[in-house]
Coordinates of C-alpha atoms and ligand atoms in Angstrom, one line a residue:
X1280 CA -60.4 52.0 -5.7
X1281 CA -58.1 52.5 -8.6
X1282 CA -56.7 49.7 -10.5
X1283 CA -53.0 49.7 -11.5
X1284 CA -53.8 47.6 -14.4
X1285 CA -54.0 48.8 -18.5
X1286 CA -56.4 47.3 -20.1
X1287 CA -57.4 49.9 -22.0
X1288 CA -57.4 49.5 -25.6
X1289 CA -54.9 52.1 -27.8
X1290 CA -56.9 51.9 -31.0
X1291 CA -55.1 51.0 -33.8
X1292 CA -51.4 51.5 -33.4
X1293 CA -50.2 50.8 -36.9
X1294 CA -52.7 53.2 -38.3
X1295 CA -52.1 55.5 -36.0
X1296 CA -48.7 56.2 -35.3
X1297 CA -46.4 59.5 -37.4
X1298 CA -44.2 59.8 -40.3
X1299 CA -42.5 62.9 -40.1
X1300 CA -40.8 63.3 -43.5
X1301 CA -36.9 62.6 -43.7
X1302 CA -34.3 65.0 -44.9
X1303 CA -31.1 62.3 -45.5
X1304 CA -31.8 58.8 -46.0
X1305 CA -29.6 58.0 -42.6
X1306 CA -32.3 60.0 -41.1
X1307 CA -35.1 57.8 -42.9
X1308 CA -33.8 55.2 -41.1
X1309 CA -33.1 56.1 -38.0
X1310 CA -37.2 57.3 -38.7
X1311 CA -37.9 54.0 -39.9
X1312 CA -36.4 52.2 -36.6
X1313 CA -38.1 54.6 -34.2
X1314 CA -41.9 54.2 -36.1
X1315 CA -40.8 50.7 -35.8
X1316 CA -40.2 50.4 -31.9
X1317 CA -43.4 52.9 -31.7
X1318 CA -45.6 50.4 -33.4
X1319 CA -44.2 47.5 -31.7
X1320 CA -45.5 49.3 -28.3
X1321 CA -41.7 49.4 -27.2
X1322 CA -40.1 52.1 -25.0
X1323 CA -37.8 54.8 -26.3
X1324 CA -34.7 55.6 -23.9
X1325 CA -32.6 58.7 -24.0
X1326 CA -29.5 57.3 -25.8
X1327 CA -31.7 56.5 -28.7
X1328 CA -32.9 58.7 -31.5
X1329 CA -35.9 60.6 -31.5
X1330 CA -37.7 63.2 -33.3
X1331 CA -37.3 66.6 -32.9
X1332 CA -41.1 67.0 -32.0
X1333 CA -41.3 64.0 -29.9
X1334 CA -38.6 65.1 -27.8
X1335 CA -40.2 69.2 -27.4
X1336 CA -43.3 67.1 -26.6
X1337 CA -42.4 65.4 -24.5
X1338 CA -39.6 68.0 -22.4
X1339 CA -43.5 70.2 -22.3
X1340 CA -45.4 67.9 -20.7
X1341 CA -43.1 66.5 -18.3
X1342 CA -42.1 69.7 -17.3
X1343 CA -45.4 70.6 -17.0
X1344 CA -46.4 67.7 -15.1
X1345 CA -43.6 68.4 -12.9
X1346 CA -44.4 71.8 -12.2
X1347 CA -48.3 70.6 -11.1
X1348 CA -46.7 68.8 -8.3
X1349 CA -44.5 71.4 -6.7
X1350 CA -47.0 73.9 -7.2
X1351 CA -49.7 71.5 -6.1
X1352 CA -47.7 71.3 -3.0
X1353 CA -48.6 75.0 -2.0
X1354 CA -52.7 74.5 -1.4
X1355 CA -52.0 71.5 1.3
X1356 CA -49.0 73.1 2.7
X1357 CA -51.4 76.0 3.5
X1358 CA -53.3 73.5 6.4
X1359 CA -49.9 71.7 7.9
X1360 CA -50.3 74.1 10.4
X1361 CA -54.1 73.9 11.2
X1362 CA -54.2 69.8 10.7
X1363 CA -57.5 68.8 13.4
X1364 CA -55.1 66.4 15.0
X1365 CA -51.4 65.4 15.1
X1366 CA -52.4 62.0 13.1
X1367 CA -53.8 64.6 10.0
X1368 CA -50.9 66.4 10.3
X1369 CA -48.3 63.6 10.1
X1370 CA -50.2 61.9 7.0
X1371 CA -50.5 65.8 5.8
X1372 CA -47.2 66.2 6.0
X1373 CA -46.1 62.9 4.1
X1374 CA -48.2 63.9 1.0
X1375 CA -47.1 66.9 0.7
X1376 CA -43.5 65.6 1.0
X1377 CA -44.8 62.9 -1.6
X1378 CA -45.2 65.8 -4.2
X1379 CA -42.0 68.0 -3.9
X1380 CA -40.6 64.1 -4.3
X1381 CA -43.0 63.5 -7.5
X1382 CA -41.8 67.0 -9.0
X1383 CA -37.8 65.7 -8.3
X1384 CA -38.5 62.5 -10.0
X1385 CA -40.4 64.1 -13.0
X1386 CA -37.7 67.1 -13.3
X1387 CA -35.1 64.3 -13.9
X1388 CA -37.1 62.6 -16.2
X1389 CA -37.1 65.6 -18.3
X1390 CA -33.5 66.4 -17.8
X1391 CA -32.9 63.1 -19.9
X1392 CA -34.2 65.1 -23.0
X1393 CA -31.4 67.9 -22.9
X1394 CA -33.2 70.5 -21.1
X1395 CA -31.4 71.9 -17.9
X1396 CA -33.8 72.1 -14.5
X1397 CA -32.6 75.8 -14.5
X1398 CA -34.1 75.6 -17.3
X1399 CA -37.4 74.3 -16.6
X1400 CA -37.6 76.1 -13.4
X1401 CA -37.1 79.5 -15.3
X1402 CA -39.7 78.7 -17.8
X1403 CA -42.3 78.7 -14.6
X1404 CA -41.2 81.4 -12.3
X1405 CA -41.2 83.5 -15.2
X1406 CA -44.7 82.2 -16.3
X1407 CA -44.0 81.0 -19.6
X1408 CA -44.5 77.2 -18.6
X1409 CA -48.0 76.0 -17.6
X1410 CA -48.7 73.7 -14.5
X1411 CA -52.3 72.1 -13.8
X1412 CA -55.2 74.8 -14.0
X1413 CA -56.6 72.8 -10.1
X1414 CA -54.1 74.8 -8.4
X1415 CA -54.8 77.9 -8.8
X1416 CA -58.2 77.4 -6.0
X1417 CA -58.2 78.5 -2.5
X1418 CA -58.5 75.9 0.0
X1419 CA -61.1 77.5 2.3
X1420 CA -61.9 74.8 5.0
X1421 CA -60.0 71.4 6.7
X1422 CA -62.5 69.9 4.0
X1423 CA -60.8 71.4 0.8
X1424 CA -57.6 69.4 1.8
X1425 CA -59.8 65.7 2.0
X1426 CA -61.7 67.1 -1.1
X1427 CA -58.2 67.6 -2.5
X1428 CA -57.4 64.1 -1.6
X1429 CA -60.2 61.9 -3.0
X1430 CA -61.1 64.1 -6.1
X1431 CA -58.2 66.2 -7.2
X1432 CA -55.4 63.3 -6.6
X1433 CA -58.4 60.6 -8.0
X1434 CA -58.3 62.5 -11.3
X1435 CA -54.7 63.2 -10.8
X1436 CA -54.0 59.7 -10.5
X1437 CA -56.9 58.4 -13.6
X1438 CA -55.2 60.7 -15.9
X1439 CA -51.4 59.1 -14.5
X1440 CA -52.0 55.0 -14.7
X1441 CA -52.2 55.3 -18.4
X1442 CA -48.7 57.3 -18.5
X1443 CA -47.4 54.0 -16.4
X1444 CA -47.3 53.0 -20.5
X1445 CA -46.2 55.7 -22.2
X1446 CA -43.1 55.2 -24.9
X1447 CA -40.4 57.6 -22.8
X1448 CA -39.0 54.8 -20.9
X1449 CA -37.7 57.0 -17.9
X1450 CA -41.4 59.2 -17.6
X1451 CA -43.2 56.1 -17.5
X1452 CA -40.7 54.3 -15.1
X1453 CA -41.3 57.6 -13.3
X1454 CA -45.1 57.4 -13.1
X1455 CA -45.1 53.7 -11.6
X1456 CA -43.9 54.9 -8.2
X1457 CA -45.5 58.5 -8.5
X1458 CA -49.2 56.3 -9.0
X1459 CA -48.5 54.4 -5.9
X1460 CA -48.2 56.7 -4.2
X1461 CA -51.3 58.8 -5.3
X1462 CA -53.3 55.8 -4.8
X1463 CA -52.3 56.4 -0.9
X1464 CA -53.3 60.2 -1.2
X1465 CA -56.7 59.4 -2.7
X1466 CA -57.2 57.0 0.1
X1467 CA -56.3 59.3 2.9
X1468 CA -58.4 62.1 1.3
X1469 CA -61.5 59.6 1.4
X1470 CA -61.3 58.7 4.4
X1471 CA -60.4 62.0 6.1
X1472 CA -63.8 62.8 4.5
X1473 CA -65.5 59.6 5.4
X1474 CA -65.0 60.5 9.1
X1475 CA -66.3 63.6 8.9
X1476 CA -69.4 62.9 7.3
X1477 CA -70.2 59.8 9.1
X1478 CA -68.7 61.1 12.7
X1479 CA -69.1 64.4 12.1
X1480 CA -71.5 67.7 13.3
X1481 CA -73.8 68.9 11.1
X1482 CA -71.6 71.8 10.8
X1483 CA -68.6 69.6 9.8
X1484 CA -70.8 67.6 7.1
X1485 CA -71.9 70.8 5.7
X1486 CA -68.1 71.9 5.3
X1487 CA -67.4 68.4 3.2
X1488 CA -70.4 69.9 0.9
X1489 CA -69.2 73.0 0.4
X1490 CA -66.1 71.9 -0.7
X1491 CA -67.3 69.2 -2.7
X1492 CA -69.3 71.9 -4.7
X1493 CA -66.4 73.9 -5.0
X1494 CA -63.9 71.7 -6.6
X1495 CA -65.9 69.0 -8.1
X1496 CA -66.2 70.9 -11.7
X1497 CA -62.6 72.2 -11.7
X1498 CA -61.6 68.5 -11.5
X1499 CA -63.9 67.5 -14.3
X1500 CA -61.5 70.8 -15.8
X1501 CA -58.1 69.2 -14.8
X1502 CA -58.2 66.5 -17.6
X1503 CA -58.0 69.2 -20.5
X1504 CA -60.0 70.4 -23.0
X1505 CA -62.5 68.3 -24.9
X1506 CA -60.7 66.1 -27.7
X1507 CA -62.2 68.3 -30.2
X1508 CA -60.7 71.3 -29.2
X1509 CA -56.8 69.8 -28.0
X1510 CA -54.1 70.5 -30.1
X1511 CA -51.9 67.9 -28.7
X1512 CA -53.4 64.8 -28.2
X1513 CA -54.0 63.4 -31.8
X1514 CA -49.9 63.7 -31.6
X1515 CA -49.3 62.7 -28.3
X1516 CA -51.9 59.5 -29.1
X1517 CA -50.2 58.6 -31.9
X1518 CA -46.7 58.7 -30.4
X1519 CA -47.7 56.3 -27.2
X1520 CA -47.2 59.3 -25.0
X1521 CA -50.6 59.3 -23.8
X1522 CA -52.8 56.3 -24.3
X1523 CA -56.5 57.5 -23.4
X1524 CA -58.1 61.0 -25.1
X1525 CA -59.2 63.8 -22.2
X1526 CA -62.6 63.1 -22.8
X1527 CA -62.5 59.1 -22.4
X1528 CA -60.3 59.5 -18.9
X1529 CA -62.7 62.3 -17.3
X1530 CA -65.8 59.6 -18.5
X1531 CA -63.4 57.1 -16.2
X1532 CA -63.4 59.3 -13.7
X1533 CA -66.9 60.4 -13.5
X1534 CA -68.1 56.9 -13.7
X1535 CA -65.7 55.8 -10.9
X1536 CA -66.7 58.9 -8.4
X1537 CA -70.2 58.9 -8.7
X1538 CA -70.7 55.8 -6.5
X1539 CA -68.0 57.1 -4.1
X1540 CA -69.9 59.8 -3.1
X1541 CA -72.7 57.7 -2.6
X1542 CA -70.7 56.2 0.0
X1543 CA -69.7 58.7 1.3
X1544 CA -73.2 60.8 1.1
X1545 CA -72.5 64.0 -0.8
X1546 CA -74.2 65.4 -3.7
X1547 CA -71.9 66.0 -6.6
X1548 CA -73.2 69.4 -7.6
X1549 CA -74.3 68.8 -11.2
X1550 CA -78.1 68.5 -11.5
X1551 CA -77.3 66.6 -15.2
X1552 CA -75.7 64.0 -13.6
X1553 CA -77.4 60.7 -14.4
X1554 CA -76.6 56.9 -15.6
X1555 CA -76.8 56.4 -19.1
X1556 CA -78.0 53.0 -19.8
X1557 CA -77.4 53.1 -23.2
X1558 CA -74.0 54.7 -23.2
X1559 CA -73.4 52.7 -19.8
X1560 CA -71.8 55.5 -18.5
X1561 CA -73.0 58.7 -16.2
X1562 CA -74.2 62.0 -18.4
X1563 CA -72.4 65.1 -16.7
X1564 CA -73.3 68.6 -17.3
X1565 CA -71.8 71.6 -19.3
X1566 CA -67.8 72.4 -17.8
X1567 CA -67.0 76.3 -18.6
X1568 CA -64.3 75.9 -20.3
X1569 CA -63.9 80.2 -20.4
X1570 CA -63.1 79.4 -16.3
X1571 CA -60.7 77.1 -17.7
X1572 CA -59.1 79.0 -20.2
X1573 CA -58.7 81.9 -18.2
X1574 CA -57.4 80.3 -15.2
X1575 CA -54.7 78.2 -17.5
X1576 CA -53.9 81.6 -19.2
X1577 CA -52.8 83.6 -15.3
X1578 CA -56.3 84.5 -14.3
X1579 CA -57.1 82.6 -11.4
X1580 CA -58.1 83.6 -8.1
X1581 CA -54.3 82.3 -6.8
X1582 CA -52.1 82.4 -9.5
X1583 CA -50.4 85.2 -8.9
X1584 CA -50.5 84.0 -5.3
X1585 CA -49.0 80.9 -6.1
X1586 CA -46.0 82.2 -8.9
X1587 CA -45.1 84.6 -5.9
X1588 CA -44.6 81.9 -3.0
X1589 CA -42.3 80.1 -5.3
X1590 CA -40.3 82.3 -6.6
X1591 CA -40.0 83.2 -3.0
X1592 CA -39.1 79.9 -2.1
X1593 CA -36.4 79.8 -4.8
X1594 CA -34.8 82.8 -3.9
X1595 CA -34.9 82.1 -0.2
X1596 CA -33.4 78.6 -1.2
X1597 CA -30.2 80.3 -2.8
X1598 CA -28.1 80.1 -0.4
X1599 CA -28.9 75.8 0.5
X1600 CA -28.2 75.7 -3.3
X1601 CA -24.6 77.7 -3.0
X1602 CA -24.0 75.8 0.1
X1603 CA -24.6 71.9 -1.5
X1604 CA -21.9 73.5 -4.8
X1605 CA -19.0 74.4 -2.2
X1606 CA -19.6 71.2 0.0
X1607 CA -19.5 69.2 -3.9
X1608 CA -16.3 71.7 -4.7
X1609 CA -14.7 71.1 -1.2
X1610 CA -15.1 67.1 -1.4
X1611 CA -13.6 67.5 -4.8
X1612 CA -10.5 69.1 -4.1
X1613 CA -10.1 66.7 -1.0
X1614 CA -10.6 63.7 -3.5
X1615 CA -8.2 65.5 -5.6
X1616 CA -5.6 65.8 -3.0
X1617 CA -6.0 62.1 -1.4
X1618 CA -5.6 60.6 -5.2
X1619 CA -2.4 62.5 -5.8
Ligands
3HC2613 N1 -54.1 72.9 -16.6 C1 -53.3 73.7 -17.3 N2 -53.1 73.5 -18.6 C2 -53.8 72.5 -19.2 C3 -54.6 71.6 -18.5 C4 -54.8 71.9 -17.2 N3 -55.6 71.1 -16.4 N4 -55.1 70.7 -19.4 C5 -54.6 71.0 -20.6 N5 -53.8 72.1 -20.5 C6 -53.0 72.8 -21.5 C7 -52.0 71.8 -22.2 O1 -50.8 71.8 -21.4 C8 -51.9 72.4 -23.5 O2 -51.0 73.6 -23.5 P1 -49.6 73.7 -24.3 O3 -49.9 73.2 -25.7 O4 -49.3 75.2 -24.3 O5 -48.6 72.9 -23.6 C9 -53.2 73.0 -23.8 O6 -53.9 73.1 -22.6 C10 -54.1 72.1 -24.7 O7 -54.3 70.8 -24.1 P2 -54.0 69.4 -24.8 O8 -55.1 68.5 -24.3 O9 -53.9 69.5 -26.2 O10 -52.6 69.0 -24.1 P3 -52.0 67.6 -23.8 O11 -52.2 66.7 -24.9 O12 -50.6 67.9 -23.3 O13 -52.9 67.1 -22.6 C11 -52.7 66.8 -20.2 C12 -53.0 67.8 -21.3 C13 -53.9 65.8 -20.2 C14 -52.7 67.6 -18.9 C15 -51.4 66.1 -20.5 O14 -50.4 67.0 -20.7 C16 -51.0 65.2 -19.3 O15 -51.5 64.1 -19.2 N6 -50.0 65.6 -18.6 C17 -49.3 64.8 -17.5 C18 -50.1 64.8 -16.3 C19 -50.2 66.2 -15.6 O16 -49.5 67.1 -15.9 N7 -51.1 66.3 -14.6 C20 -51.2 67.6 -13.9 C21 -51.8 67.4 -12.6 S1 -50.5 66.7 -11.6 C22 -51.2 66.7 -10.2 O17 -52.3 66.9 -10.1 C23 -50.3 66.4 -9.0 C24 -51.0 65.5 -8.0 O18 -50.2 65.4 -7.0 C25 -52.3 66.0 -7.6

């Protein structure tokens, strides 16, 4: 359903891209070398030199990013237990898994930058970092979790293709295997849903509905504020960190979902939804963005829910962490000893 391949255009790169102002002329050029590989669409590794702001830029919205996935694994986890069947529960179970692994590779990937996973982990049990607003939603019904699946991870995954490009060599490296692996979680949401509504009780097809109407306007949410009103992208845009505007990638995924829930026979609940000939996309109704705002600012119905579990978690997890140190301390000493 979603293609791997980028062929969306990036505007015009040579217009486009920064000059921040050098203070030493062995800083212009190091500048100069770095606009260079940035207009040349080549990747930046973490040996070579960067900008200040590229660098903070890019340590927030990896970090970020890495946050939404071990937070995101905490709605899901909530239905391991309940699964309908033992085939639900096994694919259940491997998603979730799929995301703590997502978070791991993505917390490395920042780690290349200078900034310590203590760090980063800090930053979010102490609510200072942000992760994605979509977590912060109950997940009422068995439905929520295929809902979860085809619309939350099928935005997830529209908004990740593009960062399969971006100019941090190791986040984009990162993203290739994280978007494979969405694509299977979009899948299995589908068709978790695609059963129930087509094999389903009435009951059970009513449940689907619910949920659709529940999350579908929170995803349209998920992809950020309109361009007008984000501070970041014009920046992030112009540095190849992110290729397509919020605006363009919720179009994409608008226009892609539409006929999916033809398929699958639900009405997305927005009665402004309808195909543009002219624009040859779909029209899509007003998203409250004070619902936003406030959920990304702490004011969600679970975020104080879901900042509790993990800091749980990571306190409970003290003693595994002490426990890997002295078995690294004790393996030491013996390598120590068998070298001497
Ligand atoms: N939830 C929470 N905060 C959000 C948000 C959202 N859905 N969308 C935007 N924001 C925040 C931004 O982080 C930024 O805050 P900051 O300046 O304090 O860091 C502010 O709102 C303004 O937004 P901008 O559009 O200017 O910010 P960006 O240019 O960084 O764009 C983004 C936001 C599109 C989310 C971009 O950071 C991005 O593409 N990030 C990587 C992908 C990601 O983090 N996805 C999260 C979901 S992951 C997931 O869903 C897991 C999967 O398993 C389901």
């Amino acid at each position: 359903m979603y293609t791997q391949s980028f062929s969306v255009p990036d505007g015009d790169p040579a217009a486009a891209k920064s000059r921040v102002q050098p203070i030493s002329a062995s800083e212009a050029a190091l500048q100069a070398s770095f606009d260079q590989r940035i207009d040349a669409d080549g990747r930046i590794e973490p040996q070579d030199w960067m900008p200040e702001a590229y660098r903070k830029t890019l340590v927030r919205q990896i970090s970020q990013h890495a946050h939404s996935e071990i937070v995101g694994m905490l709605p899901e986890g909530n239905w391991i237990s309940r699964a309908p069947s033992l085939k639900r529960k096994a694919i259940l179970i491997a998603k979730v898994q799929d995301e703590g692994g997502h978070g791991l590779y993505l917390y490395s990937a920042a780690e290349t930058l200078g900034v310590s996973r203590d760090q980063m982990l800090d930053a979010l049990h102490t609510g200072k970092a942000k992760y994605s607003s979509i977590f912060n939603y109950p997940t009422l019904t068995w439905a929520d979790v295929g809902v979860i699946g085809w619309l939350v991870d099928g935005a997830a995954i529209m908004n990740q293709i593009p960062l399969c490009r971006c100019s941090y060599g190791p986040y984009a490296r990162a993203m290739v295997r994280v978007c494979k692996e969405e694509s299977f979680h979009q899948r299995q949401g589908y068709e978790a849903l695609l059963v129930m509504m087509q094999q389903g009780t009435v009951d059970q097809q009513a449940m689907v509905q619910d949920a659709v109407n529940r999350w579908w306007w929170k995803c349209l949410a998920m992809f950020g504020p309109p361009d007008a009103d984000s501070p970041n992208s014009a920046q992030g845009m112009r540095w190849g960190i992110k290729r397509i505007s919020n605006d363009d990638l919720r179009q994409k995924f608008v226009d892609a979902t539409v006929p999916q829930a033809k398929v699958l026979g639900v009405t997305l609940p927005d009665p402004d939804l309808k195909w543009n000939e002219s624009r040859g996309h779909y029209d899509y109704g007003a998203i409250d963005w004070d619902e936003f705002w406030a959920t990304v600012n702490g004011n969600g119905p679970c975020n104080k829910e879901r900042l509790s579990t993990r800091v749980k978690a990571w306190n409970e997890g003290a003693w595994v962490r002490e426990a890997a140190l002295a078995h690294q301390h004790k393996q030491q000493q013996r390598q120590h000893k068998e070298a001497a």
